[in-house]
Amino acid sequence: MITRADRWQVRTQRPIAYDVIKAPRLFDADNRRLLDYGRSDGGRRFVVVDANVDHLHGKAIRDWFAHQGIEARVVVFPGGEEHKTIALYQDILRELDGFPIHRRDEPIIAIGGGVLTDVVAFVAATYRRGIPHIKVPTTLMGYIDAALGIKAGINFNGNKNRLGSFEPPAAVLLDKHFLRTLPARHLRNGVCEIVKLAVVCDADLFERLERDGARSIETAFLDAAGDAILDAAIQGMLTELEPNLHEDQLARKVDFGHSFSYGLETRHEQHLLHGEAVLLDVLVSTELALSRGLLGQRQAERVFGLVASLGIDLDPGVLDAEVMWQSLLDRIEHRNGLQRVPVPNGIGSCTFLNDIARRELDAAVPALHARLKVTHEPSCERR
């Protein structure tokens, strides 16, 4: 504290430290990894589980807590972007308020996809002004992206993540075996975020995806090549996040794919997954970079070729220049008055644009539509 004649200035720092740990077979009876955080002598745990996860793994999860002598309140809530709402947030709070837990040594546990871990982290940030929480991501999107950082939030007033906070978890526990039960589309949804990271941050990861990506999807990343891809993606994401956890710097490479996609995802919430919207944004941004001469033709073809090789089913029919432009205008407010749009200027690198004009989107959208139409038929109806 600095004291002066007419004021007191409070200066302090709250350290952020949390573990991201590969924890295979987390709910095997003899695996006590979850007890490394909070009291280990039984006690209580409030556990929020995605409904699909509960259907597939609920018995094993409940049996694990019973075997460890832990009184667990397991509550089941739906996942999916359409449920990332104030109503779901309040429902979880009501359940938690009816199950008293210690404020510091009985962390709440989120087991599910990125939507659920985001909502539960926001619950943890706001209940009793902050209680510890643990994330156990069960989707590939959560495993390599959504669960790794400290952002928490819910959608509000038709806008994604408009209400939220920064809330570090006590730990993120990664059990790759959950990926075995994911539908193929949801595996590819997570791969979209890996592609995003590879294009602007990591040329080696891009080459791994070119060489091993399709096969790794087929094995749900349980093979050695798939494991290497996941490790590289996690390392790359954490490298980008760690020095800027609170987003003090607003020009962020990891915002690649997140300038135009918000509007598309909100407009087509019922049939467009987050990663698919991000990848459409990535490809539009690649078209913009190509048209400006920031990215060479051969490099652009590698990006489009990689997406085709991974079998990611994109629907060009959802592309809408006006929706995407309005999304960018909202991002300008979020990014404090500048566009700060990352676009690739080589495989594994990017630059930031602040002067994208509407006419560029008007040109990029039909160009991408024509490019995708060659290999993809509109797929919204069959989803």
Short mmCIF file of C-alpha atoms in Angstrom, two decimals:
data_model
loop_
_atom_site.label_atom_id
_atom_site.label_comp_id
_atom_site.label_asym_id
_atom_site.label_seq_id
_atom_site.Cartn_x
_atom_site.Cartn_y
_atom_site.Cartn_z
CA MET A 1 0.00 0.00 0.00
CA ILE A 2 1.19 3.50 -0.87
CA THR A 3 -0.01 6.23 1.51
CA ARG A 4 -0.10 9.89 0.57
CA ALA A 5 -1.61 12.95 2.18
CA ASP A 6 -4.92 12.66 0.36
CA ARG A 7 -5.16 9.07 -0.83
CA TRP A 8 -4.39 5.43 -0.26
CA GLN A 9 -3.34 3.39 -3.27
CA VAL A 10 -3.87 -0.35 -3.02
CA ARG A 11 -1.52 -2.43 -5.14
CA THR A 12 -1.52 -6.20 -4.98
CA GLN A 13 -1.23 -9.22 -7.23
CA ARG A 14 -3.14 -12.45 -7.06
CA PRO A 15 -1.01 -15.26 -8.44
CA ILE A 16 -2.55 -17.65 -10.95
CA ALA A 17 -1.41 -21.24 -10.83
CA TYR A 18 -3.27 -24.29 -12.03
CA ASP A 19 -2.38 -27.69 -13.38
CA VAL A 20 -3.30 -29.18 -16.75
CA ILE A 21 -2.68 -32.89 -16.32
CA LYS A 22 -3.11 -35.93 -18.51
CA ALA A 23 -5.13 -38.22 -16.28
CA PRO A 24 -6.07 -41.38 -18.17
CA ARG A 25 -8.86 -43.55 -16.81
CA LEU A 26 -9.71 -40.92 -14.24
CA PHE A 27 -12.65 -42.83 -12.82
CA ASP A 28 -10.99 -46.20 -12.38
CA ALA A 29 -11.48 -47.26 -8.76
CA ASP A 30 -7.79 -47.03 -7.83
CA ASN A 31 -7.17 -43.67 -9.54
CA ARG A 32 -7.06 -40.95 -6.88
CA ARG A 33 -5.96 -38.04 -9.08
CA LEU A 34 -9.13 -36.06 -8.35
CA LEU A 35 -8.28 -36.16 -4.66
CA ASP A 36 -5.08 -34.18 -5.26
CA TYR A 37 -7.25 -31.06 -5.19
CA GLY A 38 -9.21 -30.28 -2.05
CA ARG A 39 -9.59 -32.51 0.96
CA SER A 40 -8.61 -36.12 0.44
CA ASP A 41 -10.36 -37.59 3.48
CA GLY A 42 -13.78 -38.02 1.97
CA GLY A 43 -15.93 -34.94 2.43
CA ARG A 44 -18.30 -33.69 -0.24
CA ARG A 45 -18.18 -32.78 -3.91
CA PHE A 46 -20.73 -31.01 -6.07
CA VAL A 47 -20.45 -32.55 -9.53
CA VAL A 48 -22.06 -31.23 -12.71
CA VAL A 49 -22.20 -33.77 -15.55
CA ASP A 50 -23.25 -33.32 -19.16
CA ALA A 51 -26.36 -35.37 -19.93
CA ASN A 52 -24.70 -37.32 -22.75
CA VAL A 53 -21.68 -38.04 -20.57
CA ASP A 54 -23.96 -39.20 -17.78
CA HIS A 55 -25.72 -41.58 -20.15
CA LEU A 56 -22.41 -43.17 -21.17
CA HIS A 57 -20.28 -42.85 -18.04
CA GLY A 58 -22.59 -41.85 -15.21
CA LYS A 59 -22.46 -45.16 -13.35
CA ALA A 60 -18.64 -45.25 -13.38
CA ILE A 61 -18.51 -41.67 -12.10
CA ARG A 62 -20.94 -42.34 -9.25
CA ASP A 63 -19.23 -45.61 -8.35
CA TRP A 64 -15.87 -43.80 -8.14
CA PHE A 65 -17.12 -41.26 -5.62
CA ALA A 66 -18.79 -44.00 -3.55
CA HIS A 67 -15.58 -46.06 -3.59
CA GLN A 68 -13.59 -43.07 -2.34
CA GLY A 69 -16.05 -42.45 0.50
CA ILE A 70 -17.07 -39.05 -0.90
CA GLU A 71 -20.58 -37.69 -0.52
CA ALA A 72 -21.26 -36.48 -4.04
CA ARG A 73 -24.21 -34.56 -5.36
CA VAL A 74 -24.18 -35.41 -9.06
CA VAL A 75 -26.44 -33.15 -11.08
CA VAL A 76 -27.06 -33.64 -14.77
CA PHE A 77 -27.54 -30.78 -17.21
CA PRO A 78 -27.73 -30.61 -21.00
CA GLY A 79 -24.73 -29.49 -23.01
CA GLY A 80 -24.81 -27.63 -26.28
CA GLU A 81 -24.52 -23.94 -27.11
CA GLU A 82 -28.28 -23.40 -26.88
CA HIS A 83 -28.09 -24.20 -23.16
CA LYS A 84 -25.32 -21.74 -22.32
CA THR A 85 -27.89 -19.48 -20.70
CA ILE A 86 -28.74 -17.55 -17.57
CA ALA A 87 -31.45 -20.14 -16.89
CA LEU A 88 -28.95 -23.03 -16.83
CA TYR A 89 -26.51 -20.96 -14.76
CA GLN A 90 -29.23 -20.25 -12.20
CA ASP A 91 -30.39 -23.87 -12.14
CA ILE A 92 -26.88 -25.00 -11.25
CA LEU A 93 -26.64 -22.32 -8.56
CA ARG A 94 -29.91 -23.48 -7.00
CA GLU A 95 -28.68 -27.06 -6.89
CA LEU A 96 -25.38 -25.96 -5.38
CA ASP A 97 -27.07 -23.76 -2.79
CA GLY A 98 -29.01 -26.80 -1.64
CA PHE A 99 -25.87 -28.86 -1.06
CA PRO A 100 -23.55 -27.16 1.44
CA ILE A 101 -19.86 -27.57 0.70
CA HIS A 102 -16.75 -26.04 2.23
CA ARG A 103 -15.77 -22.82 0.54
CA ARG A 104 -12.10 -23.74 -0.03
CA ASP A 105 -11.40 -27.48 0.22
CA GLU A 106 -14.38 -29.10 -1.51
CA PRO A 107 -14.08 -27.95 -5.14
CA ILE A 108 -16.98 -28.30 -7.53
CA ILE A 109 -16.30 -30.51 -10.53
CA ALA A 110 -17.45 -29.99 -14.13
CA ILE A 111 -17.49 -33.08 -16.34
CA GLY A 112 -18.52 -32.32 -19.90
CA GLY A 113 -17.90 -30.25 -23.00
CA GLY A 114 -16.76 -26.67 -23.33
CA VAL A 115 -20.23 -25.20 -22.81
CA LEU A 116 -20.68 -26.98 -19.50
CA THR A 117 -17.18 -26.21 -18.21
CA ASP A 118 -17.66 -22.53 -19.14
CA VAL A 119 -20.96 -22.30 -17.25
CA VAL A 120 -19.69 -24.16 -14.20
CA ALA A 121 -16.58 -21.98 -14.08
CA PHE A 122 -18.87 -18.92 -14.04
CA VAL A 123 -20.82 -20.52 -11.19
CA ALA A 124 -17.54 -21.03 -9.34
CA ALA A 125 -16.51 -17.42 -9.95
CA THR A 126 -19.72 -15.97 -8.57
CA TYR A 127 -20.91 -18.33 -5.82
CA ARG A 128 -19.81 -17.00 -2.42
CA ARG A 129 -17.56 -14.62 -4.42
CA GLY A 130 -15.46 -17.51 -5.65
CA ILE A 131 -15.00 -21.19 -4.89
CA PRO A 132 -12.50 -23.64 -6.42
CA HIS A 133 -13.45 -25.81 -9.35
CA ILE A 134 -11.99 -28.62 -11.43
CA LYS A 135 -12.61 -29.15 -15.14
CA VAL A 136 -12.80 -32.60 -16.68
CA PRO A 137 -13.37 -32.00 -20.42
CA THR A 138 -15.02 -34.87 -22.26
CA THR A 139 -15.04 -33.47 -25.80
CA LEU A 140 -12.08 -32.83 -28.05
CA MET A 141 -13.07 -29.14 -28.17
CA GLY A 142 -12.78 -28.95 -24.40
CA TYR A 143 -9.65 -31.10 -24.26
CA ILE A 144 -7.52 -28.89 -26.52
CA ASP A 145 -9.21 -25.51 -26.21
CA ALA A 146 -12.23 -24.54 -24.12
CA ALA A 147 -11.17 -26.01 -20.78
CA LEU A 148 -7.55 -24.88 -20.88
CA GLY A 149 -7.89 -21.17 -20.13
CA ILE A 150 -9.52 -19.15 -17.39
CA LYS A 151 -12.44 -17.59 -19.26
CA ALA A 152 -15.90 -18.42 -17.96
CA GLY A 153 -19.25 -17.22 -19.15
CA ILE A 154 -22.73 -17.57 -20.56
CA ASN A 155 -24.57 -16.21 -23.57
CA PHE A 156 -26.87 -13.24 -23.06
CA ASN A 157 -29.26 -11.15 -25.13
CA GLY A 158 -28.48 -13.08 -28.30
CA ASN A 159 -24.72 -12.63 -27.88
CA LYS A 160 -22.10 -15.28 -27.17
CA ASN A 161 -20.31 -15.10 -23.83
CA ARG A 162 -21.61 -11.60 -23.13
CA LEU A 163 -21.64 -12.30 -19.38
CA GLY A 164 -18.55 -13.83 -17.86
CA SER A 165 -15.40 -13.58 -15.83
CA PHE A 166 -11.84 -14.82 -15.61
CA GLU A 167 -11.71 -17.67 -13.12
CA PRO A 168 -8.71 -20.02 -12.92
CA PRO A 169 -9.52 -23.63 -12.14
CA ALA A 170 -7.72 -25.61 -9.49
CA ALA A 171 -6.91 -28.10 -12.23
CA VAL A 172 -7.84 -29.36 -15.68
CA LEU A 173 -7.75 -33.15 -15.81
CA LEU A 174 -7.50 -34.65 -19.28
CA ASP A 175 -8.80 -38.17 -19.75
CA LYS A 176 -8.46 -39.00 -23.44
CA HIS A 177 -10.57 -42.12 -23.06
CA PHE A 178 -13.72 -40.00 -23.06
CA LEU A 179 -13.01 -39.25 -26.71
CA ARG A 180 -13.72 -42.86 -27.67
CA THR A 181 -17.46 -42.32 -27.26
CA LEU A 182 -17.66 -39.05 -29.19
CA PRO A 183 -19.54 -39.02 -32.51
CA ALA A 184 -17.25 -38.47 -35.50
CA ARG A 185 -18.74 -35.04 -36.14
CA HIS A 186 -17.83 -33.87 -32.64
CA LEU A 187 -14.29 -35.17 -33.02
CA ARG A 188 -13.95 -33.12 -36.19
CA ASN A 189 -15.51 -30.16 -34.42
CA GLY A 190 -12.55 -30.17 -32.03
CA VAL A 191 -10.12 -30.66 -34.88
CA CYS A 192 -11.33 -27.35 -36.32
CA GLU A 193 -9.73 -25.57 -33.37
CA ILE A 194 -6.51 -27.52 -33.86
CA VAL A 195 -6.46 -26.42 -37.50
CA LYS A 196 -6.97 -22.83 -36.37
CA LEU A 197 -3.98 -23.00 -34.05
CA ALA A 198 -1.78 -24.74 -36.62
CA VAL A 199 -2.46 -22.24 -39.40
CA VAL A 200 -1.36 -19.17 -37.44
CA CYS A 201 0.93 -20.52 -34.71
CA ASP A 202 2.59 -23.83 -35.52
CA ALA A 203 3.83 -25.01 -38.92
CA ASP A 204 5.01 -28.30 -37.41
CA LEU A 205 1.54 -29.01 -36.05
CA PHE A 206 0.12 -28.18 -39.48
CA GLU A 207 2.41 -30.77 -41.05
CA ARG A 208 1.39 -33.33 -38.42
CA LEU A 209 -2.24 -32.74 -39.33
CA GLU A 210 -1.46 -33.13 -43.02
CA ARG A 211 0.35 -36.39 -42.36
CA ASP A 212 -1.58 -37.97 -39.49
CA GLY A 213 -4.77 -35.98 -38.93
CA ALA A 214 -7.25 -38.11 -40.87
CA ARG A 215 -6.00 -41.36 -39.35
CA SER A 216 -5.98 -39.87 -35.86
CA ILE A 217 -9.62 -38.88 -36.20
CA GLU A 218 -10.44 -42.48 -37.13
CA THR A 219 -8.73 -43.73 -33.94
CA ALA A 220 -10.23 -40.96 -31.75
CA PHE A 221 -6.63 -39.79 -31.16
CA LEU A 222 -5.85 -42.90 -29.12
CA ASP A 223 -2.86 -43.82 -31.30
CA ALA A 224 0.65 -42.41 -30.85
CA ALA A 225 0.32 -39.97 -33.75
CA GLY A 226 -2.96 -38.69 -32.38
CA ASP A 227 -1.46 -38.28 -28.93
CA ALA A 228 1.35 -36.21 -30.41
CA ILE A 229 -1.16 -33.96 -32.20
CA LEU A 230 -3.11 -33.39 -29.00
CA ASP A 231 0.03 -32.67 -26.97
CA ALA A 232 1.23 -30.16 -29.55
CA ALA A 233 -2.17 -28.46 -29.64
CA ILE A 234 -2.33 -28.18 -25.85
CA GLN A 235 1.24 -26.89 -25.64
CA GLY A 236 0.56 -24.33 -28.36
CA MET A 237 -2.66 -23.12 -26.77
CA LEU A 238 -1.11 -22.76 -23.32
CA THR A 239 1.91 -20.96 -24.77
CA GLU A 240 -0.42 -18.38 -26.27
CA LEU A 241 -2.68 -18.09 -23.23
CA GLU A 242 -0.25 -18.05 -20.30
CA PRO A 243 1.34 -14.58 -20.80
CA ASN A 244 -2.05 -12.98 -21.48
CA LEU A 245 -4.59 -14.83 -19.36
CA HIS A 246 -6.64 -11.73 -18.64
CA GLU A 247 -6.44 -10.52 -22.26
CA ASP A 248 -4.67 -7.30 -21.39
CA GLN A 249 -3.24 -7.53 -24.91
CA LEU A 250 -6.18 -7.61 -27.31
CA ALA A 251 -4.29 -8.67 -30.45
CA ARG A 252 -4.41 -12.42 -29.84
CA LYS A 253 -3.42 -15.14 -32.28
CA VAL A 254 -5.96 -17.49 -30.70
CA ASP A 255 -8.71 -15.13 -31.85
CA PHE A 256 -8.10 -16.44 -35.37
CA GLY A 257 -11.43 -17.82 -36.50
CA HIS A 258 -13.34 -15.77 -33.93
CA SER A 259 -14.01 -12.50 -35.76
CA PHE A 260 -16.79 -13.47 -38.17
CA SER A 261 -17.90 -16.77 -36.64
CA TYR A 262 -19.94 -15.42 -33.74
CA GLY A 263 -22.71 -14.16 -35.97
CA LEU A 264 -22.82 -17.38 -37.98
CA GLU A 265 -22.91 -19.53 -34.86
CA THR A 266 -25.70 -17.46 -33.28
CA ARG A 267 -27.76 -17.40 -36.48
CA HIS A 268 -27.43 -21.15 -37.06
CA GLU A 269 -27.25 -22.33 -33.46
CA GLN A 270 -29.33 -25.44 -34.04
CA HIS A 271 -27.09 -27.02 -36.67
CA LEU A 272 -23.69 -25.29 -36.70
CA LEU A 273 -21.18 -26.38 -34.06
CA HIS A 274 -18.68 -23.92 -32.62
CA GLY A 275 -15.65 -25.46 -34.32
CA GLU A 276 -17.42 -25.56 -37.67
CA ALA A 277 -18.24 -21.85 -37.40
CA VAL A 278 -14.64 -21.13 -36.43
CA LEU A 279 -13.32 -23.08 -39.40
CA LEU A 280 -15.58 -21.20 -41.80
CA ASP A 281 -14.13 -18.00 -40.32
CA VAL A 282 -10.61 -19.40 -40.75
CA LEU A 283 -11.28 -20.07 -44.42
CA VAL A 284 -12.85 -16.66 -45.01
CA SER A 285 -9.82 -15.09 -43.34
CA THR A 286 -7.57 -17.19 -45.57
CA GLU A 287 -9.42 -15.88 -48.63
CA LEU A 288 -8.92 -12.33 -47.35
CA ALA A 289 -5.21 -12.92 -46.81
CA LEU A 290 -4.90 -14.44 -50.29
CA SER A 291 -6.71 -11.54 -51.95
CA ARG A 292 -4.39 -9.05 -50.21
CA GLY A 293 -1.27 -10.93 -51.21
CA LEU A 294 -0.41 -11.68 -47.58
CA LEU A 295 -0.61 -15.41 -48.25
CA GLY A 296 0.66 -17.17 -51.33
CA GLN A 297 -1.55 -19.31 -53.54
CA ARG A 298 0.34 -22.49 -52.65
CA GLN A 299 0.03 -21.82 -48.93
CA ALA A 300 -3.68 -21.09 -49.24
CA GLU A 301 -4.18 -24.31 -51.18
CA ARG A 302 -2.48 -26.21 -48.35
CA VAL A 303 -4.99 -24.78 -45.88
CA PHE A 304 -7.98 -25.71 -48.04
CA GLY A 305 -6.43 -29.07 -48.87
CA LEU A 306 -5.91 -29.89 -45.21
CA VAL A 307 -9.55 -29.18 -44.39
CA ALA A 308 -10.69 -31.41 -47.27
CA SER A 309 -8.37 -34.23 -46.19
CA LEU A 310 -9.76 -34.22 -42.64
CA GLY A 311 -13.30 -34.84 -43.86
CA ILE A 312 -14.78 -31.86 -42.03
CA ASP A 313 -18.29 -31.35 -43.42
CA LEU A 314 -18.82 -27.61 -43.90
CA ASP A 315 -21.97 -26.03 -45.27
CA PRO A 316 -21.13 -22.99 -47.42
CA GLY A 317 -24.81 -22.12 -47.47
CA VAL A 318 -24.58 -20.55 -44.01
CA LEU A 319 -22.07 -17.92 -45.18
CA ASP A 320 -23.65 -14.47 -45.07
CA ALA A 321 -21.55 -11.34 -45.56
CA GLU A 322 -23.96 -9.11 -43.65
CA VAL A 323 -24.12 -11.40 -40.63
CA MET A 324 -20.35 -11.71 -40.64
CA TRP A 325 -19.88 -7.96 -40.99
CA GLN A 326 -22.15 -7.29 -38.02
CA SER A 327 -20.14 -9.87 -36.06
CA LEU A 328 -16.95 -7.99 -36.89
CA LEU A 329 -18.49 -4.69 -35.75
CA ASP A 330 -19.28 -6.31 -32.41
CA ARG A 331 -15.72 -7.61 -32.16
CA ILE A 332 -14.45 -4.05 -32.64
CA GLU A 333 -16.23 -3.08 -29.42
CA HIS A 334 -14.88 -6.16 -27.69
CA ARG A 335 -11.36 -5.36 -28.91
CA ASN A 336 -11.49 -1.79 -27.71
CA GLY A 337 -12.09 0.04 -30.96
CA LEU A 338 -9.91 -1.87 -33.44
CA GLN A 339 -10.65 -4.88 -35.61
CA ARG A 340 -7.46 -6.76 -34.59
CA VAL A 341 -8.37 -9.58 -36.99
CA PRO A 342 -5.65 -12.23 -37.25
CA VAL A 343 -5.07 -13.53 -40.77
CA PRO A 344 -2.34 -15.91 -41.93
CA ASN A 345 0.72 -14.53 -43.70
CA GLY A 346 2.34 -17.95 -43.93
CA ILE A 347 1.76 -21.42 -42.55
CA GLY A 348 2.33 -21.04 -38.81
CA SER A 349 2.30 -17.24 -38.65
CA CYS A 350 -0.12 -14.35 -38.86
CA THR A 351 -0.58 -10.62 -38.98
CA PHE A 352 -3.38 -8.44 -37.64
CA LEU A 353 -5.67 -6.34 -39.82
CA ASN A 354 -7.53 -3.23 -38.70
CA ASP A 355 -8.84 -2.02 -42.04
CA ILE A 356 -11.01 -4.81 -43.46
CA ALA A 357 -13.73 -3.27 -45.62
CA ARG A 358 -17.20 -4.66 -46.16
CA ARG A 359 -16.51 -5.07 -49.89
CA GLU A 360 -13.70 -7.53 -49.04
CA LEU A 361 -16.18 -9.77 -47.25
CA ASP A 362 -18.59 -9.39 -50.14
CA ALA A 363 -15.86 -10.78 -52.40
CA ALA A 364 -14.47 -13.42 -50.01
CA VAL A 365 -17.82 -15.08 -49.25
CA PRO A 366 -18.76 -16.08 -52.84
CA ALA A 367 -15.13 -17.08 -53.51
CA LEU A 368 -15.20 -19.43 -50.53
CA HIS A 369 -18.70 -20.60 -51.36
CA ALA A 370 -17.54 -21.64 -54.82
CA ARG A 371 -14.43 -23.31 -53.45
CA LEU A 372 -16.33 -25.35 -50.85
CA LYS A 373 -19.17 -26.26 -53.17
CA VAL A 374 -16.79 -28.34 -55.23
CA THR A 375 -16.33 -30.84 -52.42
CA HIS A 376 -19.21 -30.21 -49.98
CA GLU A 377 -22.95 -30.36 -50.44
CA PRO A 378 -25.11 -28.36 -48.01
CA SER A 379 -25.48 -30.52 -44.93
CA CYS A 380 -27.67 -28.61 -42.51
CA GLU A 381 -30.76 -30.70 -43.24
CA ARG A 382 -29.09 -34.02 -42.56
CA ARG A 383 -27.68 -32.78 -39.28
#
